[in-house]
mmCIF file of C-alpha atoms in Angstrom:
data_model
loop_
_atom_site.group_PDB
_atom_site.id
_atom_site.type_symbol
_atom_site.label_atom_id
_atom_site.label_comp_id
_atom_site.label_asym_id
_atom_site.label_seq_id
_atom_site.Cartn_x
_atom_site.Cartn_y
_atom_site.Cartn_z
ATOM 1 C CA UNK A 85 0.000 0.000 0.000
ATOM 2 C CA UNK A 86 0.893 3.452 -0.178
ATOM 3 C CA UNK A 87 1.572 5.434 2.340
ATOM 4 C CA UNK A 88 -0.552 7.802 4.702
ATOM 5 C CA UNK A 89 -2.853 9.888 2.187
ATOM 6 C CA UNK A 90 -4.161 13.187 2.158
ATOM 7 C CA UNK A 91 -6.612 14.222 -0.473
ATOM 8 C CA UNK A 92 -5.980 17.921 -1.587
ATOM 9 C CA UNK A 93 -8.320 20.165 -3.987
ATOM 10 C CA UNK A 94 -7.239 21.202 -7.200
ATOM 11 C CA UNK A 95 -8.671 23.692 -10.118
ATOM 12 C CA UNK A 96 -9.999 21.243 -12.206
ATOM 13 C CA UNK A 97 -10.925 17.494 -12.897
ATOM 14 C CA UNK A 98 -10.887 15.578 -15.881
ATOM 15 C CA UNK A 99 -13.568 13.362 -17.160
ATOM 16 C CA UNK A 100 -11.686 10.270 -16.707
ATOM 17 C CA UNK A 101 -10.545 10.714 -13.488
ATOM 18 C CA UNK A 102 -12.510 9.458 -10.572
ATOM 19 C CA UNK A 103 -10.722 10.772 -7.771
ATOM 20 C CA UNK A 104 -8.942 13.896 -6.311
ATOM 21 C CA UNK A 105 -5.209 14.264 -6.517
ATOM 22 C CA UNK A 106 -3.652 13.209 -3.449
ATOM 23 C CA UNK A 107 -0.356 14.183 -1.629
ATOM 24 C CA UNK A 108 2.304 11.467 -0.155
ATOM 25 C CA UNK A 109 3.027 12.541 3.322
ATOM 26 C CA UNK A 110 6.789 12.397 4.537
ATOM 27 C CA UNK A 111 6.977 9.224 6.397
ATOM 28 C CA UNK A 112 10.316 10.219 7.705
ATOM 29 C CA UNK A 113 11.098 13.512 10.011
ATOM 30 C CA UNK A 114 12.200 16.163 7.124
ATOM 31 C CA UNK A 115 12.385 20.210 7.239
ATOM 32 C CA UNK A 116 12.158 19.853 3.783
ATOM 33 C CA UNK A 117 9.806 21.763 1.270
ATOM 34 C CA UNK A 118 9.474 18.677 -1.209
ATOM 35 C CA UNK A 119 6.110 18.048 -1.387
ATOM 36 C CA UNK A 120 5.148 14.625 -3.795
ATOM 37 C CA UNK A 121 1.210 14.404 -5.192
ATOM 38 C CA UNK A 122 -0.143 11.496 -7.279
ATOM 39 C CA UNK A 123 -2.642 11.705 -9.847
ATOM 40 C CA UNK A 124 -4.841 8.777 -10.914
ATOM 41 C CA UNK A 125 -6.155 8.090 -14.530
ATOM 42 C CA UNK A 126 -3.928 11.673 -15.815
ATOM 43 C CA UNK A 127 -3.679 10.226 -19.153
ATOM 44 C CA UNK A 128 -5.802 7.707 -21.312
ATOM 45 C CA UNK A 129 -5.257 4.186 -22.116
ATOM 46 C CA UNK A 130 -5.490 5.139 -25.789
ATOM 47 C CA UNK A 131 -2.952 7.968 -24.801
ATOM 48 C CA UNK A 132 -0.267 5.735 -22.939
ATOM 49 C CA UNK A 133 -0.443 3.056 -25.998
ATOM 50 C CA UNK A 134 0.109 5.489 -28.149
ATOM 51 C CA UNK A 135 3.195 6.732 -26.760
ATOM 52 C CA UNK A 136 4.632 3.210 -26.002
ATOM 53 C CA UNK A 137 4.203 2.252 -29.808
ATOM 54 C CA UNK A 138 5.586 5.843 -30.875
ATOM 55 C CA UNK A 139 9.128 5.514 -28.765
ATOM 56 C CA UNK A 140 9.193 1.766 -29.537
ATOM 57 C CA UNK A 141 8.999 2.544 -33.336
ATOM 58 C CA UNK A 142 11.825 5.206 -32.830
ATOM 59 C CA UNK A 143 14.070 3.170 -31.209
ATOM 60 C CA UNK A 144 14.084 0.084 -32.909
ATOM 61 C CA UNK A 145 14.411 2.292 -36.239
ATOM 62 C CA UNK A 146 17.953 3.745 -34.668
ATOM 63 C CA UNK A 147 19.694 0.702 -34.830
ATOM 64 C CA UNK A 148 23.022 1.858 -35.675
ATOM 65 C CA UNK A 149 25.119 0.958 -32.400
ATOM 66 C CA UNK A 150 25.367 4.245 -30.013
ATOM 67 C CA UNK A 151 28.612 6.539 -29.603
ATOM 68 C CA UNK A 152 28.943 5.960 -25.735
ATOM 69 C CA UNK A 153 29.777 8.976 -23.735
ATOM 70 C CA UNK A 154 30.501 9.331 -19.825
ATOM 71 C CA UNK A 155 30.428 11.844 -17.286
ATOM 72 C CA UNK A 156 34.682 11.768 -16.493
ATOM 73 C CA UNK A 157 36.893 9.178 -17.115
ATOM 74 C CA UNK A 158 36.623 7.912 -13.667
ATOM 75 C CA UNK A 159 32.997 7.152 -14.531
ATOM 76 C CA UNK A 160 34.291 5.067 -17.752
ATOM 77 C CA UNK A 161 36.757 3.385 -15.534
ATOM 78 C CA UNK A 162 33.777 2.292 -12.866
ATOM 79 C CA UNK A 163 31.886 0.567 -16.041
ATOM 80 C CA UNK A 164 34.688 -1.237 -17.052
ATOM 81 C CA UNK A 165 34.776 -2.447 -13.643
ATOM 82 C CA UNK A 166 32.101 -3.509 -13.581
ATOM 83 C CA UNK A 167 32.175 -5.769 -16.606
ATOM 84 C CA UNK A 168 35.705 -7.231 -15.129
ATOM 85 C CA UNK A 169 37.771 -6.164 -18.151
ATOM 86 C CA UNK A 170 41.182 -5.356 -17.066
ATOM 87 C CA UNK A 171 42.134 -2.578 -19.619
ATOM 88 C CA UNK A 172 43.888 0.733 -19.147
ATOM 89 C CA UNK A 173 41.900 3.765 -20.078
ATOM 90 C CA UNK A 174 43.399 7.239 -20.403
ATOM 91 C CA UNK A 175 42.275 10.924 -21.566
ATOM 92 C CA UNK A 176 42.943 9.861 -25.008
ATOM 93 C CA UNK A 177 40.227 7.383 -25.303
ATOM 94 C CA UNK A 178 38.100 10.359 -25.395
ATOM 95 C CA UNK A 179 37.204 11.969 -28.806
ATOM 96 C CA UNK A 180 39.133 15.291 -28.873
ATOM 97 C CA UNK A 181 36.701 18.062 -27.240
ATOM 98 C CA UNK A 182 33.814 15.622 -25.785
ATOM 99 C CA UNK A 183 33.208 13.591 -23.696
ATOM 100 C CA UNK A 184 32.851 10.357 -25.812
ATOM 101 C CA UNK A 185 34.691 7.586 -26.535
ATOM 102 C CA UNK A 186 35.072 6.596 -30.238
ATOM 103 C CA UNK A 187 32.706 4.314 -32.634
ATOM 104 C CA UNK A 188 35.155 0.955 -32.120
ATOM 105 C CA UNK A 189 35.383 1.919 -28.162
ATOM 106 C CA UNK A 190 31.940 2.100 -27.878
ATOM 107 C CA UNK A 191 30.893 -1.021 -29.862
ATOM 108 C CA UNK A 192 33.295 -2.900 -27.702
ATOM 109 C CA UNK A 193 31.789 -1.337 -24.636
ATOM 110 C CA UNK A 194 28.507 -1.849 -25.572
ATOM 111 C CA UNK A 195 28.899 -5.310 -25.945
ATOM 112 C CA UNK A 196 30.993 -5.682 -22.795
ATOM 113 C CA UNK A 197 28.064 -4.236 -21.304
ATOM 114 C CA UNK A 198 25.590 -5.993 -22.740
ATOM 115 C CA UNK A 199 23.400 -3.092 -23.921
ATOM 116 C CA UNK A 200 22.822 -1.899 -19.713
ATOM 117 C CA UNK A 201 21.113 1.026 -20.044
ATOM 118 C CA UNK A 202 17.191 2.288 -20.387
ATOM 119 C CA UNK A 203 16.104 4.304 -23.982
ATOM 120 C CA UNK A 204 14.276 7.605 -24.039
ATOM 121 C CA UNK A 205 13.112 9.749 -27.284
ATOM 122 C CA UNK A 206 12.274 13.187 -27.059
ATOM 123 C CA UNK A 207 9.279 15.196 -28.361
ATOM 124 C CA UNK A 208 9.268 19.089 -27.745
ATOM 125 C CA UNK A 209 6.016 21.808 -27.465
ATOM 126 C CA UNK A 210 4.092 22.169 -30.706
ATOM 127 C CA UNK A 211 5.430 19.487 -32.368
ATOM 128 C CA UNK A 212 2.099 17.406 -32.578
ATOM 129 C CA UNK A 213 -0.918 17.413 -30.991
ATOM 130 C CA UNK A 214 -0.905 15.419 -28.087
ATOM 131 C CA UNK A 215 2.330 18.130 -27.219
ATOM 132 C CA UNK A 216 -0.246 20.804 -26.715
ATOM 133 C CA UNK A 217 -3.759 18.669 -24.936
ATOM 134 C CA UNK A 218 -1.217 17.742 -22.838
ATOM 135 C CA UNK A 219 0.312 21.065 -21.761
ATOM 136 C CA UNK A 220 -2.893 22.636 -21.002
ATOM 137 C CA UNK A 221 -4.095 19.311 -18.987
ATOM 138 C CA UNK A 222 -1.076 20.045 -16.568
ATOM 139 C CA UNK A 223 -2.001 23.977 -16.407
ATOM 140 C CA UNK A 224 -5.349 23.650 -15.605
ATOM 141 C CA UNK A 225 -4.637 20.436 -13.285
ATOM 142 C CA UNK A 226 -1.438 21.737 -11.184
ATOM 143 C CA UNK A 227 -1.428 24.930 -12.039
ATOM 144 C CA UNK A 228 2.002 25.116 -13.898
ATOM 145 C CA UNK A 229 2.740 27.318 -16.887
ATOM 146 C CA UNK A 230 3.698 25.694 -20.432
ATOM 147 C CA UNK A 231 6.170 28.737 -21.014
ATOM 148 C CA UNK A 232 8.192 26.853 -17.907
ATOM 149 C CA UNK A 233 8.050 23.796 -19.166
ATOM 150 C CA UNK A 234 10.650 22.130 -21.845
ATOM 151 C CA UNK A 235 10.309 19.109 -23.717
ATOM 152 C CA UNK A 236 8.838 15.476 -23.194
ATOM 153 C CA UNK A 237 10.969 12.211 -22.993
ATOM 154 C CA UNK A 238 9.550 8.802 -22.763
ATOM 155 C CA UNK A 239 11.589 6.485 -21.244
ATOM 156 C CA UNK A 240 11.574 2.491 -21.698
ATOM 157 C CA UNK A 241 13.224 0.498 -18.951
ATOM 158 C CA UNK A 242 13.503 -3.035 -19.947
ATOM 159 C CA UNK A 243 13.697 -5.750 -17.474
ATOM 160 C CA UNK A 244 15.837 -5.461 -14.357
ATOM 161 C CA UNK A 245 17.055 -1.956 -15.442
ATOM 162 C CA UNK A 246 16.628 1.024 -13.164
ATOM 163 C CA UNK A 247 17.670 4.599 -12.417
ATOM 164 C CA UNK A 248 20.491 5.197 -9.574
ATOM 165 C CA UNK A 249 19.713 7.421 -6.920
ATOM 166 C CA UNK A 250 19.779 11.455 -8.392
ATOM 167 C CA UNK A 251 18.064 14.869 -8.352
ATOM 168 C CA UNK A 252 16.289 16.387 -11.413
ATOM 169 C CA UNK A 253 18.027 19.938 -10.481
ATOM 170 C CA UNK A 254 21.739 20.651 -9.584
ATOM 171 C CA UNK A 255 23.001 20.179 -5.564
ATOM 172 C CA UNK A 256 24.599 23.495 -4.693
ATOM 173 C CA UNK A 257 24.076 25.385 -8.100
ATOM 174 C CA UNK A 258 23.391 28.882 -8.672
ATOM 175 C CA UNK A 259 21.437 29.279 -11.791
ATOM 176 C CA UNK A 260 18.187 29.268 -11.389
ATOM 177 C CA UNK A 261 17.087 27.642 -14.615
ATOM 178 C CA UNK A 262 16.792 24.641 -13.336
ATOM 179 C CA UNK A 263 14.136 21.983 -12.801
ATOM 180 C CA UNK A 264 11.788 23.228 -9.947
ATOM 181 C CA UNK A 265 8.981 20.669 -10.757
ATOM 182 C CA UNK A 266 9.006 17.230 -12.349
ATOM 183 C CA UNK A 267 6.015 16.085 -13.569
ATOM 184 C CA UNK A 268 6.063 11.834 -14.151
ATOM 185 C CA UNK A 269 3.550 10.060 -16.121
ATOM 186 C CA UNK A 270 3.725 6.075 -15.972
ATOM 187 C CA UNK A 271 2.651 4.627 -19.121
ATOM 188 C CA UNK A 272 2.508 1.252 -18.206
ATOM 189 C CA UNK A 273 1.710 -0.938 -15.433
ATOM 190 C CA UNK A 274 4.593 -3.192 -14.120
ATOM 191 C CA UNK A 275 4.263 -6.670 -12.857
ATOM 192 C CA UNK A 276 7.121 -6.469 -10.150
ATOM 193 C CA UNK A 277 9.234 -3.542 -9.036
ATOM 194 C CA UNK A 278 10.353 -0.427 -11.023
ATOM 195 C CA UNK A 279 8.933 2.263 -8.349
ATOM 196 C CA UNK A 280 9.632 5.855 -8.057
ATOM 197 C CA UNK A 281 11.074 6.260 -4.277
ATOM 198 C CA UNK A 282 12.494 9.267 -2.585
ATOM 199 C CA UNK A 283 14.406 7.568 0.582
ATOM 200 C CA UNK A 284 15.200 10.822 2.126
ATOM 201 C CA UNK A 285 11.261 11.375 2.593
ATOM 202 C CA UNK A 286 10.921 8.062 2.769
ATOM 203 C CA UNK A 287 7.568 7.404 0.591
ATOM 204 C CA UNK A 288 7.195 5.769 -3.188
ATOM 205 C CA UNK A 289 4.750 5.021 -5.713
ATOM 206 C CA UNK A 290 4.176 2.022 -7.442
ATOM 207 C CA UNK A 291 3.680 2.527 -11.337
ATOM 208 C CA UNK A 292 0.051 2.548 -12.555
ATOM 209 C CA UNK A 293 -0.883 2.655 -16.192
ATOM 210 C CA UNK A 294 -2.212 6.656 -16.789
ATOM 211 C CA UNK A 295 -0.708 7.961 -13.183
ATOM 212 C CA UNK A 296 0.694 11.029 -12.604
ATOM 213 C CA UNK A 297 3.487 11.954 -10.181
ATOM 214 C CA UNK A 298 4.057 15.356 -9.596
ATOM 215 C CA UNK A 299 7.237 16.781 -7.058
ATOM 216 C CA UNK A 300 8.837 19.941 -6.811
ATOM 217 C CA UNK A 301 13.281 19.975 -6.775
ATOM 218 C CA UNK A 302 13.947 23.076 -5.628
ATOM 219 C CA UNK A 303 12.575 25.136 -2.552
ATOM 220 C CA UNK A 304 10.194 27.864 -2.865
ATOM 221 C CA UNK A 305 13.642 30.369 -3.394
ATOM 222 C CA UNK A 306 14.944 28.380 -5.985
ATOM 223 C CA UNK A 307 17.626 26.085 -4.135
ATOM 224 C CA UNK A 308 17.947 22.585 -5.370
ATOM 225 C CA UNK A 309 16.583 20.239 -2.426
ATOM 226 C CA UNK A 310 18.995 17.522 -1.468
ATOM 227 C CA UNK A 311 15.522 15.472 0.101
ATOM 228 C CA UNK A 312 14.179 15.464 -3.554
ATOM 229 C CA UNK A 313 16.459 12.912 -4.440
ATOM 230 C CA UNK A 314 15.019 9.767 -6.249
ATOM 231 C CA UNK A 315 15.187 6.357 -7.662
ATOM 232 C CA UNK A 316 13.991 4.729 -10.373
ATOM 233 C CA UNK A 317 13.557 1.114 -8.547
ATOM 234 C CA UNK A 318 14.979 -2.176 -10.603
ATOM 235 C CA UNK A 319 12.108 -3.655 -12.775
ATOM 236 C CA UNK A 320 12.070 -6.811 -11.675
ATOM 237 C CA UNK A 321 9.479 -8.279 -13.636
ATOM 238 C CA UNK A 322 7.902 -6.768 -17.020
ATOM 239 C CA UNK A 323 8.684 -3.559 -18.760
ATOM 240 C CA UNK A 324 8.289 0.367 -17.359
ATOM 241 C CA UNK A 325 7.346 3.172 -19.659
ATOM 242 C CA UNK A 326 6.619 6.452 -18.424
ATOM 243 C CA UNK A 327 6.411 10.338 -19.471
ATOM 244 C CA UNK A 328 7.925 13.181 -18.175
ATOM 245 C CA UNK A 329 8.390 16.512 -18.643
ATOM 246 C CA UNK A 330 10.507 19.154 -16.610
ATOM 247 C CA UNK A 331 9.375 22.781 -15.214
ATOM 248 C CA UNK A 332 11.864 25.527 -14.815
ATOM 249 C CA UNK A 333 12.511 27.723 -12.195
ATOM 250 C CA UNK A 334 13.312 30.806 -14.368
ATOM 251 C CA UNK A 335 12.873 30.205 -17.869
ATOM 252 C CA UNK A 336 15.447 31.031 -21.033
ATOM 253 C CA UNK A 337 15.301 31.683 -24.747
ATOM 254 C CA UNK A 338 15.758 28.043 -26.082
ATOM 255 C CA UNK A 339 13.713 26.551 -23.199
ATOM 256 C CA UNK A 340 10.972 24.324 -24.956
ATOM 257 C CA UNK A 341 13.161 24.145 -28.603
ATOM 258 C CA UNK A 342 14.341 21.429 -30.365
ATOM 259 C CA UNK A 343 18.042 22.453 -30.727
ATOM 260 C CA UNK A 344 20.714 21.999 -33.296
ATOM 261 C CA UNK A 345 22.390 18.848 -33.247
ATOM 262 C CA UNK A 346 26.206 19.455 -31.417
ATOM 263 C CA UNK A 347 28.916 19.239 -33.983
ATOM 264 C CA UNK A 348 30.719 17.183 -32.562
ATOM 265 C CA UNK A 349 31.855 14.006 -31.875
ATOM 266 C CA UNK A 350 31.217 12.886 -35.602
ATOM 267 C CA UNK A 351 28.738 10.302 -36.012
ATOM 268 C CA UNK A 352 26.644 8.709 -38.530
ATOM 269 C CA UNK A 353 23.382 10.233 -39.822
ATOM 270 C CA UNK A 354 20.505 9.041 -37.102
ATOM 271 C CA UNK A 355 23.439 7.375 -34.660
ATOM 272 C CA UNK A 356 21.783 7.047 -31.044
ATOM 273 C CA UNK A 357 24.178 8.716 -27.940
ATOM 274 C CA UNK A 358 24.661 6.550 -24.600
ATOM 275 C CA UNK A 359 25.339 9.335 -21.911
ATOM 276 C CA UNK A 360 26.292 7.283 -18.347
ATOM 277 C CA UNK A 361 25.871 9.853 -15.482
ATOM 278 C CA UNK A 362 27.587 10.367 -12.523
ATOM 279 C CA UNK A 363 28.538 6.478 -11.246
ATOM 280 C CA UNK A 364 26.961 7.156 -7.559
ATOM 281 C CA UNK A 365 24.001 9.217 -9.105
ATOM 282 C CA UNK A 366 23.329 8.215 -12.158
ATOM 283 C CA UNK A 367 22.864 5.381 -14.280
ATOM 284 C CA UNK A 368 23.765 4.748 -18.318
ATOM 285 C CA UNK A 369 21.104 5.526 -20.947
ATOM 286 C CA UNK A 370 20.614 5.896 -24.606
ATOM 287 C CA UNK A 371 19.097 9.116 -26.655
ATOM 288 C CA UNK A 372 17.858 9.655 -29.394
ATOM 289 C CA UNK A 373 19.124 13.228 -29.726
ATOM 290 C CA UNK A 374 22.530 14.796 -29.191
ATOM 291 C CA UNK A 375 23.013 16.792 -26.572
ATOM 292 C CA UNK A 376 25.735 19.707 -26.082
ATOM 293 C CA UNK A 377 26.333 17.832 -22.420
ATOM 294 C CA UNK A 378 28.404 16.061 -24.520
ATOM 295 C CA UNK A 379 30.968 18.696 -25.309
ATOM 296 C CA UNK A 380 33.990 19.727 -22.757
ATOM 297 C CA UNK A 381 33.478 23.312 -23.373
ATOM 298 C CA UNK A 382 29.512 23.123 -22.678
ATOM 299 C CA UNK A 383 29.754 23.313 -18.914
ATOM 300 C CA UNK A 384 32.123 26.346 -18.618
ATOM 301 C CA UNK A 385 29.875 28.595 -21.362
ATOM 302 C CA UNK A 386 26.904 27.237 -20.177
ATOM 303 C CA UNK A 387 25.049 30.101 -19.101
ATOM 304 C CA UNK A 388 25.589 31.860 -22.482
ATOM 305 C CA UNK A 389 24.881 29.286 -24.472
ATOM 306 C CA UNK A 390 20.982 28.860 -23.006
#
């Protein structure tokens, strides 16, 4: 069962929802402002096959093996590790100005790690229909603006695959665009395992075909909240897809857009990226898009780049 329950009001209900929104109530002694609701029957059945058989399609037709790229070479070094091969790595395995390894590198990694990651595609505001219903059912249901919110990523975790422990906003950062509300949408119903849990607060949610799961990162002055730290639980049996799409605290120009692809590290036309995270925080997973995380220089020019 879930735990304690308290039912809140909201602006508006939906036709297919029976019941109220209701918030998950800290079941461990917390200061913090993280606040987690859960909202039944949020999207359709019709809706949530519809997505599934959209990513699934995508995926399957980017089947060109992935360019693999980590967070620091001490993160590549963990993964290899892990797979017990005893090979040297240095700097240079790295194509020049990124943070990826090159096309022969990452085939042999990939099969060293026999493919251990979850998939997501992304679709961005305007770009079909479902983009915009979708938008406005979040305004009108939690009250959070479309203008703050940037693109949608389904994400497929196969069998025993999961998410390491991690915020959605940046520990001790100062910008302020950054994610202040995560808004989760489970697309699937799971026979065993793959539940959202925040330890520090000490509460989870099993996924339900259509639910929503809505939590805010950062505090009500924009600081990233360590307590809003999550998993993405092992699926133990079945398959997990879910929705989600990110709120920012203060918004920027290219917020929402579908940005150029990065020049660099070259690649074949429609060739997947594999970005593995932090080891501790963070877990390995493929894209269908580029992104500019993926360049050295991206980090330090960061703030004029957005």
């Amino acid at each position: 069962m879930l735990p304690t329950r308290k039912h809140l009001h909201r602006k508006k209900y939906f036709r297919r929802q029976k019941d109220p929104p209701i918030e998950l109530l800290h079941q461990k002694k917390s200061n913090s402002s993280v606040r987690v609701f859960l909202f039944d029957e949020f999207l359709s059945k019709q809706e949530c096959d519809g997505l599934i058989k959209a990513h699934d399609s995508h995926v399957k037709a980017l089947n060109k093996p992935p360019i693999l790229c980590f967070d620091s070479i001490a993160t590549l070094r963990r993964h290899i590790s892990d797979v017990k091969q005893n090979i040297s790595v240095t700097p240079n395995d790295f194509t020049k100005g990124t943070k990826c390894v090159n096309a022969s590198f990452s085939l042999q990694l990939q099969t060293w790690m026999n493919s251990n990651w979850s998939f997501s595609t992304a679709f961005y505001p305007g770009e079909s229909t479902f983009s915009k219903v979708i938008s406005y059912r979040i305004k009108e249901a939690m009250g959070l603006d479309p203008a703050s919110g940037g693109k949608f990523q389904i994400t497929s975790y196969p069998e025993g695959k999961a998410y390491k422990e991690h915020t959605d906003c940046t520990l001790g950062g100062v910008d302020k665009r950054d994610r202040v509300v995560s808004v989760l949408m489970y697309l699937s119903d799971v026979e065993d395992g793959g539940e959202t849990a925040f330890p520090y607060l000490g509460i989870w949610a099993k996924p339900k075909k259509g639910r929503a799961l809505v939590w805010n990162n950062m505090s009500p002055d924009g600081v990233c909240e360590e307590h809003s730290k999550h998993i993405a639980s092992v699926v133990k049996k079945g398959s997990k897809y879910i929705l989600i799409r990110w709120y920012y605290y203060k918004t920027f120009y290219s917020l929402g857009k579908r940005p150029p692809p990065p020049p660099l590290p070259e690649r074949e036309p429609d060739q997947a990226m594999v970005s593995c995270d932090e080891y501790n925080s963070g877990s390995c997973r493929w894209y269908d898009e580029w992104s500019y995380d993926s360049l050295l220089d991206y980090e330090k020019n960061k703030r004029t780049l957005v």
